[in-house]
Short mmCIF file of C-alpha atoms (C1' of nucleotides) in Angstrom, two decimals:
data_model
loop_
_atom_site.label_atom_id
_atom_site.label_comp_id
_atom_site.label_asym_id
_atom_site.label_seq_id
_atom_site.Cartn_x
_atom_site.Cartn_y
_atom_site.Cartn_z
CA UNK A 1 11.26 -30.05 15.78
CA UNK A 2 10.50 -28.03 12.60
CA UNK A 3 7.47 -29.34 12.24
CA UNK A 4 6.02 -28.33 15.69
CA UNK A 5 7.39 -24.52 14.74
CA UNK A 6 4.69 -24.37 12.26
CA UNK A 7 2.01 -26.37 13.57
CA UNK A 8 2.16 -24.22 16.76
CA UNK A 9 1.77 -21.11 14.51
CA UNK A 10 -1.68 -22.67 12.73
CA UNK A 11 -2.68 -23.66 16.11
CA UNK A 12 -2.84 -20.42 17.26
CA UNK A 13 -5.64 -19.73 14.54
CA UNK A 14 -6.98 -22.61 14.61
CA UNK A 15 -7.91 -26.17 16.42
CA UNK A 16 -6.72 -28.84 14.94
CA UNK A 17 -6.67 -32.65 15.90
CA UNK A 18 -3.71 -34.84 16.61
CA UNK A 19 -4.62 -36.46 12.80
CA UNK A 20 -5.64 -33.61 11.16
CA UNK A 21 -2.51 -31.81 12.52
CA UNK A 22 -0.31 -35.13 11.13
CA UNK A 23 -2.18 -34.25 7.88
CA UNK A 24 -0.71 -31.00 7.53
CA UNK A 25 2.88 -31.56 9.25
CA UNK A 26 3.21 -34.16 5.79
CA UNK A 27 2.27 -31.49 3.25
CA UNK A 28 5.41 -29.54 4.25
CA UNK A 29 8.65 -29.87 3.06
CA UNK A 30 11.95 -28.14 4.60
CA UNK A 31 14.46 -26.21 2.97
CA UNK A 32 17.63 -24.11 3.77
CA UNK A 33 19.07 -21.33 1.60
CA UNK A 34 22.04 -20.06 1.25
CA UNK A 35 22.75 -15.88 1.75
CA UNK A 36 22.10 -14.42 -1.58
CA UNK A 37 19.65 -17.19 -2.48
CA UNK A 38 16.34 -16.61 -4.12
CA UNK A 39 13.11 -18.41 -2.69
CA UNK A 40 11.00 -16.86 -5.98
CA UNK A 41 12.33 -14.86 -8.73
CA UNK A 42 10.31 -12.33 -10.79
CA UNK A 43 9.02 -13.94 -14.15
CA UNK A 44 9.08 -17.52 -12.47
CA UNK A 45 5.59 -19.05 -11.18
CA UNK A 46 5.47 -19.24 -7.32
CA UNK A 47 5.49 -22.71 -7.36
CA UNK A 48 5.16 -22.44 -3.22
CA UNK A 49 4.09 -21.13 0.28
CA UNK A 50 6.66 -20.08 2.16
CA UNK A 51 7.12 -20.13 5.97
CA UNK A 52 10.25 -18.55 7.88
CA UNK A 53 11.55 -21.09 10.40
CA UNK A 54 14.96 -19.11 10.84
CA UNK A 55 16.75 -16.36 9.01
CA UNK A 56 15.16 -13.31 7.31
CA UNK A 57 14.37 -12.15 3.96
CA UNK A 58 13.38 -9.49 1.65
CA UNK A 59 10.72 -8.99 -1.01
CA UNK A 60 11.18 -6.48 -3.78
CA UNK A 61 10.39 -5.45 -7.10
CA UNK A 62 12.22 -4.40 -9.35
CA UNK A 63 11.40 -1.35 -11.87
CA UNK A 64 11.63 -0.74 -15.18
CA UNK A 65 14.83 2.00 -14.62
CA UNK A 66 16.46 -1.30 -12.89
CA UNK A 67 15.82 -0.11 -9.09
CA UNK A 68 14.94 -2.28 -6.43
CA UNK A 69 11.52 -1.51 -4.29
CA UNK A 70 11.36 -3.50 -1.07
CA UNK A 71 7.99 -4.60 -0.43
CA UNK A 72 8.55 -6.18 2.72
CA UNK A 73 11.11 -8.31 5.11
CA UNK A 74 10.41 -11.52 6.63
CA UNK A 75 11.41 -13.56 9.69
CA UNK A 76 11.10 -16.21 12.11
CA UNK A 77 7.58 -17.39 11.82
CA UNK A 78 6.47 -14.99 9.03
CA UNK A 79 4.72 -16.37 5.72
CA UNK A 80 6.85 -14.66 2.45
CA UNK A 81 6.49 -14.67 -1.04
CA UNK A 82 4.50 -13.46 -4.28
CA UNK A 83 0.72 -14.17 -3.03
CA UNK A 84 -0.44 -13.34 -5.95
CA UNK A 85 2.10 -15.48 -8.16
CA UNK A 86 0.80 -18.34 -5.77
CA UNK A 87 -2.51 -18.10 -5.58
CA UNK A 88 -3.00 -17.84 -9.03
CA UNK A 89 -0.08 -19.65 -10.44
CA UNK A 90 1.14 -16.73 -12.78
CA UNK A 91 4.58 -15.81 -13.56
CA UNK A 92 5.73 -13.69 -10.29
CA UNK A 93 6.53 -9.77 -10.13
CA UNK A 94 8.77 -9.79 -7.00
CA UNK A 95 11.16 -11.51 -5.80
CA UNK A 96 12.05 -12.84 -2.20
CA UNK A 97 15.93 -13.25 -1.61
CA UNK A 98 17.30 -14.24 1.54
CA UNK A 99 19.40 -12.07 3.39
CA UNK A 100 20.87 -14.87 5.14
CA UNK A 101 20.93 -18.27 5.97
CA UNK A 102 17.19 -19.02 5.81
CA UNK A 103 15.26 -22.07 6.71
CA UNK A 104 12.09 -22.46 5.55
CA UNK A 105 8.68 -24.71 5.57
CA UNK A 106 7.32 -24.86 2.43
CA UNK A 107 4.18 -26.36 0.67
CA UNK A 108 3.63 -26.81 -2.97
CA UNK A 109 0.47 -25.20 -5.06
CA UNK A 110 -1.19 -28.79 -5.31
CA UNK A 111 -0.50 -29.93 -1.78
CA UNK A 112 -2.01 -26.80 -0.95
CA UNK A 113 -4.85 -27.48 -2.84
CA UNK A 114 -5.01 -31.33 -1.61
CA UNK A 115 -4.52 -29.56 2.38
CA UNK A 116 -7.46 -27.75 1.62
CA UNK A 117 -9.57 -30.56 0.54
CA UNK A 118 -8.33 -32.99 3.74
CA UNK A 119 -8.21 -30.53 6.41
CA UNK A 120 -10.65 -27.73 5.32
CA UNK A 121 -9.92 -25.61 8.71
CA UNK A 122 -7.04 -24.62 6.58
CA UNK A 123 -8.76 -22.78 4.35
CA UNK A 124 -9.94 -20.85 7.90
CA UNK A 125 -5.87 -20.19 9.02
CA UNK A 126 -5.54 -18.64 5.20
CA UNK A 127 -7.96 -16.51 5.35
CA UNK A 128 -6.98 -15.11 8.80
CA UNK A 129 -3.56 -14.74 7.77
CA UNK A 130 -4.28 -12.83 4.99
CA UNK A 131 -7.09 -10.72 6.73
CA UNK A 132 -4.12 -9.15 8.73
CA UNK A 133 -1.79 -9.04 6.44
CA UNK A 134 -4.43 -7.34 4.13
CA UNK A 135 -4.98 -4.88 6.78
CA UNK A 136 -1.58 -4.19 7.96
CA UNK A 137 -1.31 -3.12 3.97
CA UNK A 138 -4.39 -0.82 3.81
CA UNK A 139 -2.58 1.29 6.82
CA UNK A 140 0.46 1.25 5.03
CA UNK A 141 -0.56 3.20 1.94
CA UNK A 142 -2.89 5.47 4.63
CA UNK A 143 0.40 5.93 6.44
CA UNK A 144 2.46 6.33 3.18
CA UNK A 145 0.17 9.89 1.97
CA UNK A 146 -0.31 10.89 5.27
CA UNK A 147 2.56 10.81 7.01
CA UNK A 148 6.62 12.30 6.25
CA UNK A 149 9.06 10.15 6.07
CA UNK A 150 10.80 10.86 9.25
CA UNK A 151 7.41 9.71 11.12
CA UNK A 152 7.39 6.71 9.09
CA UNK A 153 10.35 5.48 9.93
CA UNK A 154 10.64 6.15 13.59
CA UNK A 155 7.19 4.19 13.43
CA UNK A 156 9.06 1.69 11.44
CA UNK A 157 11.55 1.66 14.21
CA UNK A 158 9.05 0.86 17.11
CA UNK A 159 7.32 -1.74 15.68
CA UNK A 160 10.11 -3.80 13.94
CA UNK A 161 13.27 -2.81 16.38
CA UNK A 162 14.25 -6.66 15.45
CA UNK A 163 14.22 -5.93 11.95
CA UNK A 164 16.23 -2.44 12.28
CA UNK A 165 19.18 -3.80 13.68
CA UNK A 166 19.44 -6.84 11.54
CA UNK A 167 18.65 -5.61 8.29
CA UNK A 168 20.96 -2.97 6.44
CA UNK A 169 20.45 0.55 6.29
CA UNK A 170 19.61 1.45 2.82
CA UNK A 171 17.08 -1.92 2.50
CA UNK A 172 15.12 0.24 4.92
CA UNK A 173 15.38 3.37 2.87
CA UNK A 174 13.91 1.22 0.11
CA UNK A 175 11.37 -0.24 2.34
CA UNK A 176 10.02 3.50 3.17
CA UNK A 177 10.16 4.50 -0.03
CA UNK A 178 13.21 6.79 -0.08
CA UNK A 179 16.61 6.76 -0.92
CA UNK A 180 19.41 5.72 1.59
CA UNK A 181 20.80 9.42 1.32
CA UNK A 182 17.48 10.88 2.71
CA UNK A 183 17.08 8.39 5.16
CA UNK A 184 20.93 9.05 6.33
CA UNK A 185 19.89 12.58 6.46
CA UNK A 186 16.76 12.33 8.74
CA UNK A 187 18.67 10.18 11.06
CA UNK A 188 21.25 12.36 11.97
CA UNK A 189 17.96 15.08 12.98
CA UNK A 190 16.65 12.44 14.95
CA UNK A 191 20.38 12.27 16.65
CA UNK A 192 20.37 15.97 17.35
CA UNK A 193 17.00 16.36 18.55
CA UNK A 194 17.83 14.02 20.93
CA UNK A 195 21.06 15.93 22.22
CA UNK A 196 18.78 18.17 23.48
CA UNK B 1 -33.50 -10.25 -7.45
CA UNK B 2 -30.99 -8.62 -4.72
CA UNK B 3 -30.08 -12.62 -3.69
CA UNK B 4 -29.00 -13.54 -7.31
CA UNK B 5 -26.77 -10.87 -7.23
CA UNK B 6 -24.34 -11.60 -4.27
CA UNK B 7 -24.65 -15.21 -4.80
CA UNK B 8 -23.72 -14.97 -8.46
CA UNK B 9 -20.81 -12.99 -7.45
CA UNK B 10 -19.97 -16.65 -4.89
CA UNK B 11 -20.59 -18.64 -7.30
CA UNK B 12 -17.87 -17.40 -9.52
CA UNK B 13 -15.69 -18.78 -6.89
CA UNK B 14 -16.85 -21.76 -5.46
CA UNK B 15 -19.44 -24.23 -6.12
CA UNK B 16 -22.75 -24.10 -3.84
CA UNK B 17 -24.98 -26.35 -3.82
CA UNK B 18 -29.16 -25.00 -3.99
CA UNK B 19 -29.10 -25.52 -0.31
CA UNK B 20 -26.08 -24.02 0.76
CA UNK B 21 -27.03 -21.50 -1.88
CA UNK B 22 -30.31 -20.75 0.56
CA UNK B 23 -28.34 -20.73 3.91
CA UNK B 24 -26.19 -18.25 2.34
CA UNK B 25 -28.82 -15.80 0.87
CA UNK B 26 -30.77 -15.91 4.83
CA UNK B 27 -27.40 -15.13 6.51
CA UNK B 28 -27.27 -11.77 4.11
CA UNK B 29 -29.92 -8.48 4.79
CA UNK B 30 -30.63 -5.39 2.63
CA UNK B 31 -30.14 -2.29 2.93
CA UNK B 32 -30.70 1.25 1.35
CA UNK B 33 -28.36 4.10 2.21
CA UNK B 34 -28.63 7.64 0.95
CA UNK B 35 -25.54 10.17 -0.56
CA UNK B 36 -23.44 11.02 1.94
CA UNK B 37 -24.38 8.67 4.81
CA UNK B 38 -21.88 6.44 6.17
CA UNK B 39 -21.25 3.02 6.33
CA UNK B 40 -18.89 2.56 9.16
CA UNK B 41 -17.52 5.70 10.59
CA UNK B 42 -14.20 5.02 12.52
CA UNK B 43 -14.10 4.79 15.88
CA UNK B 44 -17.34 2.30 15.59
CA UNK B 45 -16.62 -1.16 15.62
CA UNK B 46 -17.89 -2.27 12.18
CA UNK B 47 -20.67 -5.08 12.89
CA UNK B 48 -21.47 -5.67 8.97
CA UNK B 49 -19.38 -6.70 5.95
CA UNK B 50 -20.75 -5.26 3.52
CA UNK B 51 -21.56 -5.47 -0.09
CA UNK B 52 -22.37 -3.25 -2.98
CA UNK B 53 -25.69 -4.04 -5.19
CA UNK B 54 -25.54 -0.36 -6.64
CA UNK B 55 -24.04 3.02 -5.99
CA UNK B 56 -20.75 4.01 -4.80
CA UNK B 57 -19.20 4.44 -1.91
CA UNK B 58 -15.38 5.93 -0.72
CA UNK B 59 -13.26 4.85 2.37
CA UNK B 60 -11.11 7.37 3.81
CA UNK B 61 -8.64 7.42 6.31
CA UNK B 62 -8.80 10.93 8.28
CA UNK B 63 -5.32 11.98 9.43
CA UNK B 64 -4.71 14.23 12.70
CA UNK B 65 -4.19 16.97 10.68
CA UNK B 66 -8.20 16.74 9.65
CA UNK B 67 -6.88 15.87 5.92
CA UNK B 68 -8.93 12.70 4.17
CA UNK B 69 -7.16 10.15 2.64
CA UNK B 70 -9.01 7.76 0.06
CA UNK B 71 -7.91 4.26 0.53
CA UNK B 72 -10.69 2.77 -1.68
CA UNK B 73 -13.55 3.38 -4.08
CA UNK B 74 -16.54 0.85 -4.67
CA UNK B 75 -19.01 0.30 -6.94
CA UNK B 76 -21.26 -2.87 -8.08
CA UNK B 77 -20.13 -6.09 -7.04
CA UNK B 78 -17.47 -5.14 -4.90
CA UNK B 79 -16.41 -5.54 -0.61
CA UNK B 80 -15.87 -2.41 1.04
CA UNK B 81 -15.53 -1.24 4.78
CA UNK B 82 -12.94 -1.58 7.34
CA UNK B 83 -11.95 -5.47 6.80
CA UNK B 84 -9.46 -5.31 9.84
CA UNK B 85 -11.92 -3.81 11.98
CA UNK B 86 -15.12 -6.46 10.93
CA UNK B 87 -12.10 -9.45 11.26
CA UNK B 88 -10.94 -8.23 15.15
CA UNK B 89 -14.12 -6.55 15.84
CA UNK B 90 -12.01 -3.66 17.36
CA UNK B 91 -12.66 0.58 16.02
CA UNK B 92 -12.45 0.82 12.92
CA UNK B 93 -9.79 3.11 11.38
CA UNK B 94 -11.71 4.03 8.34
CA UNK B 95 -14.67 5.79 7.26
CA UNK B 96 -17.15 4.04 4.61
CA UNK B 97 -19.47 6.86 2.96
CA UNK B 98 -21.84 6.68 0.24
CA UNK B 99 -21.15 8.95 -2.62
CA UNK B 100 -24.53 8.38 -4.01
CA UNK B 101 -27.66 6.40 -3.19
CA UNK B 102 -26.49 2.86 -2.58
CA UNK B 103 -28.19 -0.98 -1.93
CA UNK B 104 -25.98 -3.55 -0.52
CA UNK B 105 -26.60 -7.12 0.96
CA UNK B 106 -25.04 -6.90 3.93
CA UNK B 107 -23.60 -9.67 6.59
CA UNK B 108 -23.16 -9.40 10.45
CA UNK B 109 -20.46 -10.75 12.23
CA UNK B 110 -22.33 -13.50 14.34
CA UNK B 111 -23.92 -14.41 10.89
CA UNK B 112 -20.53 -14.64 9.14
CA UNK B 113 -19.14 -16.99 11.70
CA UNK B 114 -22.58 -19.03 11.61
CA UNK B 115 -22.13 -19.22 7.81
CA UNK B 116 -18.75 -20.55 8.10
CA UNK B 117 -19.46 -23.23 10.41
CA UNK B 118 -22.42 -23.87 8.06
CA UNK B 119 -20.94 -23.58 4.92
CA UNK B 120 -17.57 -23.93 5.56
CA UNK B 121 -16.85 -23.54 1.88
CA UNK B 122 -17.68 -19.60 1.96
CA UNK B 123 -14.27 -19.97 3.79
CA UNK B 124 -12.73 -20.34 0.91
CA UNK B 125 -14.58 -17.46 -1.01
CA UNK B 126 -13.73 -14.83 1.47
CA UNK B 127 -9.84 -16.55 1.32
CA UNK B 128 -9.90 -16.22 -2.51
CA UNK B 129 -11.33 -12.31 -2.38
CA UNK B 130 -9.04 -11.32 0.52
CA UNK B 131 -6.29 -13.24 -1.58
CA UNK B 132 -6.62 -10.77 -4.72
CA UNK B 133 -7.26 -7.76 -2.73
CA UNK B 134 -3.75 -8.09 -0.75
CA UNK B 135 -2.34 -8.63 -4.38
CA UNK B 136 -4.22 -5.29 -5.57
CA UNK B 137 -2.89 -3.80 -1.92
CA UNK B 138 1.05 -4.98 -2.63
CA UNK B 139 1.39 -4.03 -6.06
CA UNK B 140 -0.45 -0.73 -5.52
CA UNK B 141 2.99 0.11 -2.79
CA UNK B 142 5.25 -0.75 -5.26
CA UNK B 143 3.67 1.89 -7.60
CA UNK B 144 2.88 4.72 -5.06
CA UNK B 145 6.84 4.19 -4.92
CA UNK B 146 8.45 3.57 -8.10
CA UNK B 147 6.09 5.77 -10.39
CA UNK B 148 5.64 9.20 -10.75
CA UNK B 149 1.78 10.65 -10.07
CA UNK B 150 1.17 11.52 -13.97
CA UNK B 151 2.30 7.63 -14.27
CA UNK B 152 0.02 6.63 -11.21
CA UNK B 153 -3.12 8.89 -12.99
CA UNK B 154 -2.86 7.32 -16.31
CA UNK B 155 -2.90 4.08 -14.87
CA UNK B 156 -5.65 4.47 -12.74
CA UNK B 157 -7.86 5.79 -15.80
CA UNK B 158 -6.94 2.30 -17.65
CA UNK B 159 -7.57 0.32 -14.74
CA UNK B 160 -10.86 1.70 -13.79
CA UNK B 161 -12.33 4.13 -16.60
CA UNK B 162 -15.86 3.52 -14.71
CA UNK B 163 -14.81 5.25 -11.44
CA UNK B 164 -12.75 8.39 -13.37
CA UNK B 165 -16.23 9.26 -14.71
CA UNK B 166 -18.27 8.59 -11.72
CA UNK B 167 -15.72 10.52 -8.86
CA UNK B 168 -14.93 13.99 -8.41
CA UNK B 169 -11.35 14.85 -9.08
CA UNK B 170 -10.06 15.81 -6.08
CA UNK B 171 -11.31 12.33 -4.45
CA UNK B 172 -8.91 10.57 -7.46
CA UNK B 173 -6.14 12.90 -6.32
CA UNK B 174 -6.77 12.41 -2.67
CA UNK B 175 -6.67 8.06 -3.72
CA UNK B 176 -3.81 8.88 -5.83
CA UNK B 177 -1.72 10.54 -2.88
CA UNK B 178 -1.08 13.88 -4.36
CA UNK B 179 -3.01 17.59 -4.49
CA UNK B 180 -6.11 18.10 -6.73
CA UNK B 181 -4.50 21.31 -7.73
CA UNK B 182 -1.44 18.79 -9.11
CA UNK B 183 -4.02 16.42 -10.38
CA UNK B 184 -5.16 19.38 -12.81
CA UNK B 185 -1.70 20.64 -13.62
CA UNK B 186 -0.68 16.65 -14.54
CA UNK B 187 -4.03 16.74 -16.56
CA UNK B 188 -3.29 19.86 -18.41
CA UNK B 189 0.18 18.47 -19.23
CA UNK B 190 -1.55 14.74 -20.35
CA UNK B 191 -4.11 17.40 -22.46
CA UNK B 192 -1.37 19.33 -23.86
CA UNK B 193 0.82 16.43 -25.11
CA UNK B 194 -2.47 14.84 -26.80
CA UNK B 195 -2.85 17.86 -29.12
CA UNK B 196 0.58 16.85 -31.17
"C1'" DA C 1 -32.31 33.36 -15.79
"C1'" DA C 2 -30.23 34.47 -11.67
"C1'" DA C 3 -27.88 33.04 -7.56
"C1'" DG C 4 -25.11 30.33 -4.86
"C1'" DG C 5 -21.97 26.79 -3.78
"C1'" DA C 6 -19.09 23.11 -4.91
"C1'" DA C 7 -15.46 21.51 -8.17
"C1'" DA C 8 -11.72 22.55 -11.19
"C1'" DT C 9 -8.07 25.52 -13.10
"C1'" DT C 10 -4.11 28.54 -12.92
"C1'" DA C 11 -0.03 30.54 -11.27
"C1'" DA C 12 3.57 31.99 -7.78
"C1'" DA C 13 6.26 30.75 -4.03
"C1'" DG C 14 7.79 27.20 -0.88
"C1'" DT C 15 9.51 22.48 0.66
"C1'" DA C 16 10.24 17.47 1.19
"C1'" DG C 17 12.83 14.49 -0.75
"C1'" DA C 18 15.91 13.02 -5.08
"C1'" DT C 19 20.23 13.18 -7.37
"C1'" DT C 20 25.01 13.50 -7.71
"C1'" DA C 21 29.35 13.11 -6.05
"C1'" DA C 22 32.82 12.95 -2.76
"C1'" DT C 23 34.36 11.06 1.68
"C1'" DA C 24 34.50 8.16 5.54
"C1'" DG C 25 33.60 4.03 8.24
"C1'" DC C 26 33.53 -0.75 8.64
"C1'" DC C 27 33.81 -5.67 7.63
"C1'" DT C 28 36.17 -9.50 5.48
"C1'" DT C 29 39.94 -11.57 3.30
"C1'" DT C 30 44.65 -12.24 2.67
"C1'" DA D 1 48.05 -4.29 8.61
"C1'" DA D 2 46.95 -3.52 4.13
"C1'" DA D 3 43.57 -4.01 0.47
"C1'" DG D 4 39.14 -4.24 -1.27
"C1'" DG D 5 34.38 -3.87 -1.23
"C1'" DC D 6 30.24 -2.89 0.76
"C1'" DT D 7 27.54 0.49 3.85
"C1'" DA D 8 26.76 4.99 5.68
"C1'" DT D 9 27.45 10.03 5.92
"C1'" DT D 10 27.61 14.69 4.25
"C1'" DA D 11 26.72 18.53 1.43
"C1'" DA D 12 25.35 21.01 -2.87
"C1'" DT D 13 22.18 21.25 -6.39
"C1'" DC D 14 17.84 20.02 -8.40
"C1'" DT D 15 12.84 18.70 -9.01
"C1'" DA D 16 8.34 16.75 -8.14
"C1'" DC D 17 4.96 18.02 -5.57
"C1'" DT D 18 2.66 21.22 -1.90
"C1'" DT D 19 0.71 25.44 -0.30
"C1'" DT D 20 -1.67 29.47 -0.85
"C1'" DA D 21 -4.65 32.29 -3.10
"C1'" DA D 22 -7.23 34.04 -6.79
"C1'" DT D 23 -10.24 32.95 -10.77
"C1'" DT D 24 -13.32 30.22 -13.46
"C1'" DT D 25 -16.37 26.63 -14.63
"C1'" DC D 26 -20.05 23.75 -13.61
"C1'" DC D 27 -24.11 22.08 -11.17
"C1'" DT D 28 -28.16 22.73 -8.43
"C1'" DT D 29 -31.81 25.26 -6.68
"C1'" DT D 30 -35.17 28.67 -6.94
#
DNA sequence: AAAGGAAATTAAAGTAGATTAATAGCCTTT
DNA sequence: AAAGGCTATTAATCTACTTTAATTTCCTTT
């Protein structure tokens, strides 16, 4: 059921009782989108949480010379969005299209709110989410001025080999911070050093 | 007093009450730390989180070539250290060093999971800090990625006019991602376009 | 006021990665 | 199987930024 796909996720944070875990099951709604589709658009207010319960997706932003900037995928199991837009309900800077067929979990701003009040542990799962994903960003920029981008994305490559062979080619480019050309071009070293 | 501080700083988030506001200035001790001694030096599993009453401090990341890497500056009223370290109590990655004499209030890691089973509100503070700095941390990618490092410099004097005049140069270039000897060509440039 | 060291500037040469543009491969639809 | 539209490759030229190295300015100590 879709609503033991998330529960199971908090409960890995966090213990939660049979009525406390109802509780939170009810604050979620589920949605499906269509390839294409956009969860939040720039300019709009993030008006939810969003959790992946199939498909994937991409966040990006989108400069002022009209280019897109992938801030980051998401999958199965994976919370996306504008956190920001959320958390303070102001209009959002990225936006998070699906790339597929996505289903989601989702949970409005005041439900949120209400969750918090009913099943305070929740506020506990947040933070711990957000701990991680906070520090999974701090190495990112580290990694970004510190290492080229051929290291970067044969790092990318070992830790996300699910996302490199279902996401395309240049949205990885984007997601490293270089254009699909350069990225084409470090691939085929990679190829030849391997010949050897 | 020291206590005011740090729980002012709370208060501006959530709501204690005067006895939660006492449980929460016990859990927090004070320390003293001269220029150039470090907070958490990487490798050590940071035990404190840590907060600034005065001074300033750096975190660096040092890369295998022996290059530093600012991450992060702090001054009054702000978090610093290695959150992903203090969270997993695992080695830290980073290095937090003093750039001048510094006081923080300081919290250990038994204490922090005391206070949250005492005040389980002060779950919601750290969620609510965390919360903005992973904003701070995604929108500072999409920058490092989609602006230019003149661009990057004149928004980082905007944003935190305290810190250009406090820091040496070369640590701004070294946050910025680029070469102090670029910083001061990009500065010349910035000084050169001022005198028309 | 001199000395010494750290911080900042300047300039020349070098490089990682961008840009442009052309071509090729590969799905999907008909 | 042909057509059309994305996606990826390749190669030439270009540029933002690095590296190296020398010089200068600024701060601190005596």
């Amino acid at each position: 059921m879709k609503t033991e796909r998330i529960l199971g996720h908090i409960r890995q944070k966090i213990h939660l009782t049979d009525e406390e875990g109802a509780i939170v099951s009810q604050s979620f709604k589920f949605r499906t989108y269509l390839k294409g589709q956009y969860i939040i658009q720039e300019r709009d207010v993030s008006r939810y949480q969003t959790f992946i319960l199939s498909g994937k997706v991409r966040t990006f932003y989108l400069d002022n010379k009209g280019n897109e900037h992938i801030i980051a995928f998401g999958i199965e199991d994976w919370w996306v969005g504008d956190i920001c837009s959320f958390a303070t309900q102001t209009p959002a800077e990225f936006n998070t299209q699906c790339l597929e067929k996505t289903t989601v979990a989702q949970i409005s701003f005041q439900d949120m709110e209400q969750l918090y009040r009913d099943v305070p542990k929740m506020e506990r799962y947040v933070r711990i989410i957000i701990q991680a994903a906070y520090g999974s960003m701090s190495k990112r920029i580290v990694r970004n001025h510190s290492m080229s981008a051929k290291e970067r994305y044969l790092l990318f490559t070992q830790t996300y080999p699910e996302i490199v062979q279902r996401v395309p080619q240049y949205m990885i480019a984007s997601y490293l911070g270089i254009t699909k050309e350069f990225l084409s071009h470090i691939r085929k070293q990679i190829a030849e050093e391997r010949k050897n």
